[in-house]
Short mmCIF file of C-alpha atoms in Angstrom, two decimals:
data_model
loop_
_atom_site.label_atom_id
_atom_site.label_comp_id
_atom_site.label_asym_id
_atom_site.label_seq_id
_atom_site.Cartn_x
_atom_site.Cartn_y
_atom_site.Cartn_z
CA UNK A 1 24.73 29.37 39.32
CA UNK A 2 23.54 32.11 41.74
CA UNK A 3 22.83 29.63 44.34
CA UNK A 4 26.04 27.91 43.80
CA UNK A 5 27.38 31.66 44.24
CA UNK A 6 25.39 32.34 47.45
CA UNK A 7 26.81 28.71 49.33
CA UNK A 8 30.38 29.90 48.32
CA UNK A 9 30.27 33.16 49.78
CA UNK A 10 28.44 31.70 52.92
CA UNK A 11 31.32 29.20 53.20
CA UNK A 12 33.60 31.69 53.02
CA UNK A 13 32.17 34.13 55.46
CA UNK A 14 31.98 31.03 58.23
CA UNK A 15 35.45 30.16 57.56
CA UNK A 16 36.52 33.57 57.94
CA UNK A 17 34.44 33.70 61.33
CA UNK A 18 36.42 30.40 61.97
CA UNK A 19 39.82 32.21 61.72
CA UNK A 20 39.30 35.14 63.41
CA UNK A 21 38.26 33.28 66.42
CA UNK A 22 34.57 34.31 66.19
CA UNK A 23 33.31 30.75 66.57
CA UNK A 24 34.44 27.57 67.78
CA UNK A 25 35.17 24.58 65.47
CA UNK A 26 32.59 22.66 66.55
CA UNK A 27 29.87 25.84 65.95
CA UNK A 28 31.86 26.12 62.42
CA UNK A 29 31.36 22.85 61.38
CA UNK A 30 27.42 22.36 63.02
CA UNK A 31 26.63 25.82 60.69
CA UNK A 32 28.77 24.29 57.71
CA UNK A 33 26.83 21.33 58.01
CA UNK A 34 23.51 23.00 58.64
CA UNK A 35 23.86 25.30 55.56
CA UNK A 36 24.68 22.36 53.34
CA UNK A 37 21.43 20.55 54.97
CA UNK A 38 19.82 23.75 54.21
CA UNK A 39 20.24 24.09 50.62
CA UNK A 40 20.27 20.60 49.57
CA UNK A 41 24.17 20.62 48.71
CA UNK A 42 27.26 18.37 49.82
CA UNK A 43 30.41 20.22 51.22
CA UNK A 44 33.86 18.75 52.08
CA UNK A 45 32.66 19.58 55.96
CA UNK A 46 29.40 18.32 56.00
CA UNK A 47 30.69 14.67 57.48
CA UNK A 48 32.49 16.47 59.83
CA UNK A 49 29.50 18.61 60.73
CA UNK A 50 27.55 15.55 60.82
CA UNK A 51 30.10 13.77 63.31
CA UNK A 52 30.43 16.71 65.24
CA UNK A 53 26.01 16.98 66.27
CA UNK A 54 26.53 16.43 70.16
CA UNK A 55 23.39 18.83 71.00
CA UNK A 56 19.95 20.34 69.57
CA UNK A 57 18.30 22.86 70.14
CA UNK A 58 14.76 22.54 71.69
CA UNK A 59 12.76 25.23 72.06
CA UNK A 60 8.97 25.38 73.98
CA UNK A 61 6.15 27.23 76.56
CA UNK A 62 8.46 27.23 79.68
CA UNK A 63 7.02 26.70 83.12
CA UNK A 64 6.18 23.42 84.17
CA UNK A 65 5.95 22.16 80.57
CA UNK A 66 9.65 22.88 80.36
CA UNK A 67 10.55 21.46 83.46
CA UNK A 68 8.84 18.16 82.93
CA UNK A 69 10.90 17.86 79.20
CA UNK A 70 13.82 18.78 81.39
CA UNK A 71 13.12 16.54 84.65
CA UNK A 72 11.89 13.05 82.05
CA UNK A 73 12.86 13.58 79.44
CA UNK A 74 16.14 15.80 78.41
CA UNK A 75 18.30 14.73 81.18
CA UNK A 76 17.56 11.05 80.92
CA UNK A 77 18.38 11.45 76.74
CA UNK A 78 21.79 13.30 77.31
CA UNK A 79 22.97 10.53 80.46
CA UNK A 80 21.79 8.51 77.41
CA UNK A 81 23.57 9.49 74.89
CA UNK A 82 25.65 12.15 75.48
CA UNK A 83 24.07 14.61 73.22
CA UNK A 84 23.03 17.81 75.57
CA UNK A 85 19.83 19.08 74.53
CA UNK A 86 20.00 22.91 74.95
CA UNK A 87 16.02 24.37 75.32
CA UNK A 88 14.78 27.88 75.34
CA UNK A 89 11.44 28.87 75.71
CA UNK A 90 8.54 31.18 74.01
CA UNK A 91 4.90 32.28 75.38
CA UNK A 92 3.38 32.64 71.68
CA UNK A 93 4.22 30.58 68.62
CA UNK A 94 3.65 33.73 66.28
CA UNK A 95 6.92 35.47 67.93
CA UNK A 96 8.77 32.25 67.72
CA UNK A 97 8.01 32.10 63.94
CA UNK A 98 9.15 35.58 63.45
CA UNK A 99 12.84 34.46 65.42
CA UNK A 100 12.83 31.05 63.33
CA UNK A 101 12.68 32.89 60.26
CA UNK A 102 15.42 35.69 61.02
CA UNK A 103 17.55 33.04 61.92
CA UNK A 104 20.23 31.17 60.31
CA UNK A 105 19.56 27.54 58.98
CA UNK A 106 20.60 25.31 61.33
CA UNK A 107 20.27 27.78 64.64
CA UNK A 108 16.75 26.06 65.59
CA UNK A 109 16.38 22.47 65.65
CA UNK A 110 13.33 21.00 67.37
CA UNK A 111 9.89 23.08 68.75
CA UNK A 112 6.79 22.18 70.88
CA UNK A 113 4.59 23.45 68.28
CA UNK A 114 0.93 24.07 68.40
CA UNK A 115 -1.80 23.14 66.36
CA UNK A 116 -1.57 21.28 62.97
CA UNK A 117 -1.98 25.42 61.45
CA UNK A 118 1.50 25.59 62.97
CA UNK A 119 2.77 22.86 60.84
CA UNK A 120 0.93 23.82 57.76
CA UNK A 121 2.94 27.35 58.25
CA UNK A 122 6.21 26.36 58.29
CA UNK A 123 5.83 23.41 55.73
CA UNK A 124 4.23 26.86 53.53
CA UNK A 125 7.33 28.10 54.62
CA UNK A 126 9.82 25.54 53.34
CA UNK A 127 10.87 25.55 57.07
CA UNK A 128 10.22 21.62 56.98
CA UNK A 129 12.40 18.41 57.51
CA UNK A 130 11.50 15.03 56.72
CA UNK A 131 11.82 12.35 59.29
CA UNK A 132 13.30 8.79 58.54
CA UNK A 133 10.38 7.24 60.74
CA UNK A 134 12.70 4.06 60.40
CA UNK A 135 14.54 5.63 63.43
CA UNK A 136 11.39 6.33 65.40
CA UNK A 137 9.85 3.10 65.64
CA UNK A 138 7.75 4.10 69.17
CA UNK A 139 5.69 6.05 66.67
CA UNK A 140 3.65 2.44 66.91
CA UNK A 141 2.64 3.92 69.95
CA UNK A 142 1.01 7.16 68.59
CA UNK A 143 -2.72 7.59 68.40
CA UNK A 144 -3.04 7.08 64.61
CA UNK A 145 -5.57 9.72 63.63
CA UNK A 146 -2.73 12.46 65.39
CA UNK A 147 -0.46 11.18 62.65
CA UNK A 148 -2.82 11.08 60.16
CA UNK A 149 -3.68 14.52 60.29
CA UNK A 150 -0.40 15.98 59.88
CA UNK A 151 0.83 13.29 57.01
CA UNK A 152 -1.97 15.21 54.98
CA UNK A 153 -0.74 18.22 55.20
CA UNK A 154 2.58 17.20 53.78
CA UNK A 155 2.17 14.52 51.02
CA UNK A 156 2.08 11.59 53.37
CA UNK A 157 5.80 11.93 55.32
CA UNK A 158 6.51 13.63 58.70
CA UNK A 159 8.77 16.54 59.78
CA UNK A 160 7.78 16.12 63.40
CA UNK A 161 5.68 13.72 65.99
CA UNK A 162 3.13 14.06 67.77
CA UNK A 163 3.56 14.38 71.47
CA UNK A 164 0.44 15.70 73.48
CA UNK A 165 -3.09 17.28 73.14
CA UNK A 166 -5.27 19.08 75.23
CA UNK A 167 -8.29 22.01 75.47
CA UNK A 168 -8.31 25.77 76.16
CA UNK A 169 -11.73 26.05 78.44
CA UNK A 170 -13.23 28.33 81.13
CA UNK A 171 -11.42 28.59 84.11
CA UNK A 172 -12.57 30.17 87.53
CA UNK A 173 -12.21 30.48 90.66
CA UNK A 174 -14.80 28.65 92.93
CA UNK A 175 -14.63 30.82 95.66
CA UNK A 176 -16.47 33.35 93.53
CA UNK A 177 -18.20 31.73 90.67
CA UNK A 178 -19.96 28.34 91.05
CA UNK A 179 -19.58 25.11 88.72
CA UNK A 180 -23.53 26.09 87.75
CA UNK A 181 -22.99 29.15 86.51
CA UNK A 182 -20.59 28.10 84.47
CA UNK A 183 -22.82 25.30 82.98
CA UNK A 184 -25.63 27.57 82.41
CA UNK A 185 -23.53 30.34 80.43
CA UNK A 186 -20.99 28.58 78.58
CA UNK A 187 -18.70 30.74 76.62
CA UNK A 188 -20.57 33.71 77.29
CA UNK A 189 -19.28 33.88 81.09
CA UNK A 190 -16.65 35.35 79.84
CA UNK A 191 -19.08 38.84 78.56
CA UNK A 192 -20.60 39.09 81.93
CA UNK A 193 -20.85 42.80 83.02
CA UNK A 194 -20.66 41.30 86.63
CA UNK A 195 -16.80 40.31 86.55
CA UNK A 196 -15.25 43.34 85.09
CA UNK A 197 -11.91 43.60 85.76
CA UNK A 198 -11.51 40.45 87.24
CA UNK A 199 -11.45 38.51 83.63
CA UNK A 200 -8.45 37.65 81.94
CA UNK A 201 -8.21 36.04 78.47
CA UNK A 202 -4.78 34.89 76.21
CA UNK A 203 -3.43 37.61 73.58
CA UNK A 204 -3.67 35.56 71.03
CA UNK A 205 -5.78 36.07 67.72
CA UNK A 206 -6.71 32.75 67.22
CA UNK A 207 -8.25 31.89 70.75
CA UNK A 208 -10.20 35.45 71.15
CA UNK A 209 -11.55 34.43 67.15
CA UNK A 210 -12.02 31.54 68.26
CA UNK A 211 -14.30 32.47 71.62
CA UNK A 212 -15.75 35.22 70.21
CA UNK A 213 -17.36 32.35 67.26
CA UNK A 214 -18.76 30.42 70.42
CA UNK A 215 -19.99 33.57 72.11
CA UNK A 216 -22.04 34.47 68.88
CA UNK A 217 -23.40 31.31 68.60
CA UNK A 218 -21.55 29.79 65.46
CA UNK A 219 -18.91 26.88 64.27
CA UNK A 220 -15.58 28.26 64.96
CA UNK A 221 -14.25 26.33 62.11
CA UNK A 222 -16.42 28.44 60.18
CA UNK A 223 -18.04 31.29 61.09
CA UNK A 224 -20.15 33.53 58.97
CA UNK A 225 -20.91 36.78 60.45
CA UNK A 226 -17.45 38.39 61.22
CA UNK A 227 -18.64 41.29 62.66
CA UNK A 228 -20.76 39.69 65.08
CA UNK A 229 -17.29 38.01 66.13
CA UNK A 230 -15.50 41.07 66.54
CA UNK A 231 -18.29 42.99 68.54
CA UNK A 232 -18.02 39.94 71.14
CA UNK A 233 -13.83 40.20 71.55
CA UNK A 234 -14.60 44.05 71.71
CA UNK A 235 -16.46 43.72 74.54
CA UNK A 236 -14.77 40.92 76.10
CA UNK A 237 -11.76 43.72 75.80
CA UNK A 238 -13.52 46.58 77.90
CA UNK A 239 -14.30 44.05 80.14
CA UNK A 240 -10.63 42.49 80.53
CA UNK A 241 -8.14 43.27 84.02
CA UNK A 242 -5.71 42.55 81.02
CA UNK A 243 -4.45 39.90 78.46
CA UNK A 244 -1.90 37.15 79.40
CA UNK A 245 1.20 36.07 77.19
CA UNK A 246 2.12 33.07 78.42
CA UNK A 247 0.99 29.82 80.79
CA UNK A 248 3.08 31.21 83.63
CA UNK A 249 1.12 34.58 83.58
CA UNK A 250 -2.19 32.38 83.86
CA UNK A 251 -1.19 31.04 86.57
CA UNK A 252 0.33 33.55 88.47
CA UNK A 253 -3.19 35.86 88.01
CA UNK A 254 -5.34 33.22 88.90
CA UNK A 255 -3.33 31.63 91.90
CA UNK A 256 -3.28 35.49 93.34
CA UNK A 257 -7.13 36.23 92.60
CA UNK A 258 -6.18 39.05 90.69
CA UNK A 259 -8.75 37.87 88.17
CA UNK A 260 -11.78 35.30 88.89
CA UNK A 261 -12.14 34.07 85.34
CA UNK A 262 -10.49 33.43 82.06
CA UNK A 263 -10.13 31.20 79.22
CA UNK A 264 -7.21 28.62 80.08
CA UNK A 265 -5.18 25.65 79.12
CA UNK A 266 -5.79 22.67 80.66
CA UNK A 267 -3.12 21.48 81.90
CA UNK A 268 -1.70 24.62 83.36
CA UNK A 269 -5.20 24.18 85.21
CA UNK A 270 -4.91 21.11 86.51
CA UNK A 271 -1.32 22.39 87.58
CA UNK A 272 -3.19 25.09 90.06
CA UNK A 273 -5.66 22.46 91.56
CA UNK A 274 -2.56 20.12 92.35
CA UNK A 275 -1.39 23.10 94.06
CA UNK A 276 -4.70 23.65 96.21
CA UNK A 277 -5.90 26.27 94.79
CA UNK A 278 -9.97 25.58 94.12
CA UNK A 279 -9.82 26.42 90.55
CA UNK A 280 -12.54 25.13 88.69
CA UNK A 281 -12.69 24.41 84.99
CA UNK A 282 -14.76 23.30 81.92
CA UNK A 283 -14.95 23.22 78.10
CA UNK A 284 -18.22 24.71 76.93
CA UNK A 285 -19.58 23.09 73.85
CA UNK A 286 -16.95 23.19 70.69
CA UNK A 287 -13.96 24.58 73.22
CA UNK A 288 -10.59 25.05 71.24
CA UNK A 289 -9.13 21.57 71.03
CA UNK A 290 -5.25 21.47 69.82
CA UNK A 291 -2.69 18.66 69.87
CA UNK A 292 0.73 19.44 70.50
CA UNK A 293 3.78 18.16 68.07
CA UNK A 294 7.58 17.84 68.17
CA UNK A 295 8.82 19.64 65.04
CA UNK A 296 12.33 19.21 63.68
CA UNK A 297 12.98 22.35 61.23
CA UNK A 298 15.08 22.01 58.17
CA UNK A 299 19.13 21.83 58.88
CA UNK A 300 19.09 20.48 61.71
CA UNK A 301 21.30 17.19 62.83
CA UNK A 302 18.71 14.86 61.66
CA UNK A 303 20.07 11.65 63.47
CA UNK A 304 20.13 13.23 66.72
CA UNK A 305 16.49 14.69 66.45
CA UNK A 306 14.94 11.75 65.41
CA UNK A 307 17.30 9.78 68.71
CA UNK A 308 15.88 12.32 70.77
CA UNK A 309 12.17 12.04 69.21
CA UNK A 310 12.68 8.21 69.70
CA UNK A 311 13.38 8.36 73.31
CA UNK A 312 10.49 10.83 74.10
CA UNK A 313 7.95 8.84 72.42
CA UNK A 314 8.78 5.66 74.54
CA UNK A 315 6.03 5.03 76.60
CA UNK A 316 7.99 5.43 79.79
CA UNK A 317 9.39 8.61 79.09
CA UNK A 318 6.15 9.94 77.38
CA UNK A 319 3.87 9.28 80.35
CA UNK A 320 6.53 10.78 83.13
CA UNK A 321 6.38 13.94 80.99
CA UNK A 322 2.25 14.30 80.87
CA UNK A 323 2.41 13.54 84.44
CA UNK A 324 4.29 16.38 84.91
CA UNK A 325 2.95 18.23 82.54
CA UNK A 326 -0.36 17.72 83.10
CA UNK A 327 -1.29 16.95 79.20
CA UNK A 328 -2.52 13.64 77.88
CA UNK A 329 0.30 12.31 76.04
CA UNK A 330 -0.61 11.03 72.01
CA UNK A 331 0.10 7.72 73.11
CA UNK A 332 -2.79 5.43 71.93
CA UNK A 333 -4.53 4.11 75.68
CA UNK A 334 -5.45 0.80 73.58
CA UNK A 335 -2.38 0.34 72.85
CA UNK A 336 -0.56 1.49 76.19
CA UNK A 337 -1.10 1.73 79.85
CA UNK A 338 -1.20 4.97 80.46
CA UNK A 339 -1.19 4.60 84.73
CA UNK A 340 -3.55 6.26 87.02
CA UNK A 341 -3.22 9.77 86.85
CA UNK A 342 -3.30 10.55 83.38
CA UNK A 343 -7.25 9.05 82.70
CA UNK A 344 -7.79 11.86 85.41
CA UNK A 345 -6.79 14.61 83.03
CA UNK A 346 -9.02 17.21 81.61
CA UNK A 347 -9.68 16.53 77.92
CA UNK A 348 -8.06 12.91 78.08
CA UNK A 349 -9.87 10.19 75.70
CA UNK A 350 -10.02 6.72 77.33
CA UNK A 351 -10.95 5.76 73.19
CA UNK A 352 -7.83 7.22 71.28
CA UNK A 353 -10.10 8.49 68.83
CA UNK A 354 -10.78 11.83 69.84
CA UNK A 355 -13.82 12.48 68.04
CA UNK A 356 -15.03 14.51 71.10
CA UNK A 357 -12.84 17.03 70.66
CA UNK A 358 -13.02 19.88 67.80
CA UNK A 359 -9.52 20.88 66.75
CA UNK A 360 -8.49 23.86 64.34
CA UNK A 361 -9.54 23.35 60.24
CA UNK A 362 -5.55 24.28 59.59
CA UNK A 363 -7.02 25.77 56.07
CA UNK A 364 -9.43 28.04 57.61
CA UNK A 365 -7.12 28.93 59.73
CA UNK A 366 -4.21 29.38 57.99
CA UNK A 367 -6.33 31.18 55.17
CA UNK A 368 -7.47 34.22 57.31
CA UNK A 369 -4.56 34.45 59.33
CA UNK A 370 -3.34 37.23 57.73
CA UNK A 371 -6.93 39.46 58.06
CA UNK A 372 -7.95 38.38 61.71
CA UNK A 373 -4.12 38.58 63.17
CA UNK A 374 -3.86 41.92 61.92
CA UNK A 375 -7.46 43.27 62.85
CA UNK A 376 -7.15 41.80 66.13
CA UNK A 377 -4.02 43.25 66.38
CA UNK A 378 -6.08 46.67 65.67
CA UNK A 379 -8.50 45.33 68.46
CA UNK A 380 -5.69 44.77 70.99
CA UNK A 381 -5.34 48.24 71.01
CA UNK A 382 -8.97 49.81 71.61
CA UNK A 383 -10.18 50.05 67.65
#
């Protein structure tokens, strides 16, 4: 009863908005339709709603990830189709959380999430869809252990695809620091005395955890001496120029020398060698591994999503984007030509099995998130 309660005063509310000229009748009937989606109910709009879907919401990284979606892949969908795709962008996927969850149903659609721990959180969440894959049949295409892995985290159906993958590894610039060095210390480059205050490293809890495991000599998927972890990001900290936010900032410090040496992401990487600059990079032993996914949240125009999903998952649109994205796409290279440039990729597997690459234990992960976010947090800021 107090649910049926809640819809009927959020009904109410929107169709007040609707009146007084505070929204449009096509944002009326897309949140009308949304809320229904939302809360499993059927209103007298939600056809209308349905009818009405001609855009999504896509949000992801920005920089030249956003302008290959935008360049090969939105553009071409919407001459398509007709449906615009509307995109907005975020540097961390904890802050995009935070504004998925203090918005209304229905207000995000589709994200270039991170990591299957990203998935796990917002299926914890109830923040999930679930895809008719009966729309998205160029999921053929997909390497199937990148499927497999998120179909176990919720009971064998899909609220997203997956789209790309790639490695955060040591980056640095030639001109000061040779390809041997880098060999020879591994990880640990990053704690040399030599470089301070020409490193750089992302603010992000679960890459510094992450490094500081391989710096101390253990299994980032399962570390036991904590402290020993903490002592390394400490002192990767006093040695830090500062921390990045997002792939744009690594570039920008990098390309202008303002720091010689930093964790990166691989892509963005290859993005500065295209460019000329004489960037080197490598992933030490165990380097952070992710795969990237397309996520459709709960409420959103399902048909649309799964149109859109569909056309970015054919191979011809999927390889134009990791061209110009510089990310191997999760197309399967036994299954599909992948062209020329893309076997030239750092982290790309010529096998499609991937069993060189260590990705995140979403569990582990997902199970101290709540401790190491909030000490590093405590880090961050010279504790």
């Amino acid at each position: 009863m107090t649910r049926k309660m809640d819809n009927t005063t959020r009904y109410e509310r929107l169709r007040e908005r609707y009146m007084n000229g505070d929204i449009d009748r096509r944002g009326f009937l897309g949140l009308i339709g949304a809320a229904g989606l939302a809360y499993g109910v059927q209103t007298p709009f939600a056809k209308y709603a349905h009818a009405a879907a001609n855009e999504v919401r896509f949000d992801g990284w920005g920089g030249v990830v956003s302008e290959a979606f935008r360049k090969y892949a939105f553009d071409p969908y919407t001459a398509k189709t007709g449906i615009k795709v509307v995109d907005g962008t975020f540097g961390d996927g904890d802050e995009y959380l935070s504004r998925v969850k203090a918005g209304q149903p229905g207000e995000f659609n589709i994200a270039h999430l991170s990591g299957v721990f990203d998935y796990a959180r917002y299926q914890n969440l109830g923040l999930n869809s679930v895809l008719n894959e009966a729309n998205i049949p160029n999921l053929e295409f997909v390497i199937p252990k990148l499927n497999d892995v998120f179909r176990k985290v919720s009971d064998g159906t899909l609220s997203c695809v997956p789209y790309d993958y790639g490695t955060t590894g040591i980056a640095y610039n030639r001109k000061y620091i040779s390809d041997e060095e880098v060999r020879e210390k591994g990880a640990r480059i990053l704690l040399d005395e030599a470089y301070k205050g020409k490193i750089g490293g992302w603010t992000d809890w679960r890459t510094r955890v992450w490094y500081g495991a391989l710096q101390t000599g253990q299994d980032p998927n399962n570390a036991t001496d904590m402290d020993a972890v903490w002592d390394a990001i400490r002192t990767h900290r006093d040695l830090l120029l500062k921390y990045w936010g997002s792939g744009a900032e690594l570039m920008s410090l990098l390309a202008e020398e303002e720091i010689y040496l930093t964790e990166g992401w691989s892509g963005r990487i290859y993005a500065l060698q295209e460019q000329g600059h004489d960037i080197g990079y490598m992933d030490p032993p165990s380097s952070f591994a992710w795969q990237e996914c397309i996520y459709v949240m709960k409420g959103s125009p399902m048909e649309p999503c799964e149109e859109l999903l569909n056309f970015m998952l054919a191979p011809a649109t999927s390889i134009a984007v990791a061209e110009g994205q510089n990310y191997p796409p999760a197309l399967d290279p036994t299954k599909v030509d992948l062209g020329a440039k893309i076997p030239t990729l750092p982290a790309f597997d010529p096998t499609g099995t991937l069993e060189q690459l260590t990705f995140a234990d979403p569990g582990y992960w997902n199970g101290n998130e709540a401790e190491w976010s909030k000490t590093f947090g405590r880090v961050q800021k010279g504790y």
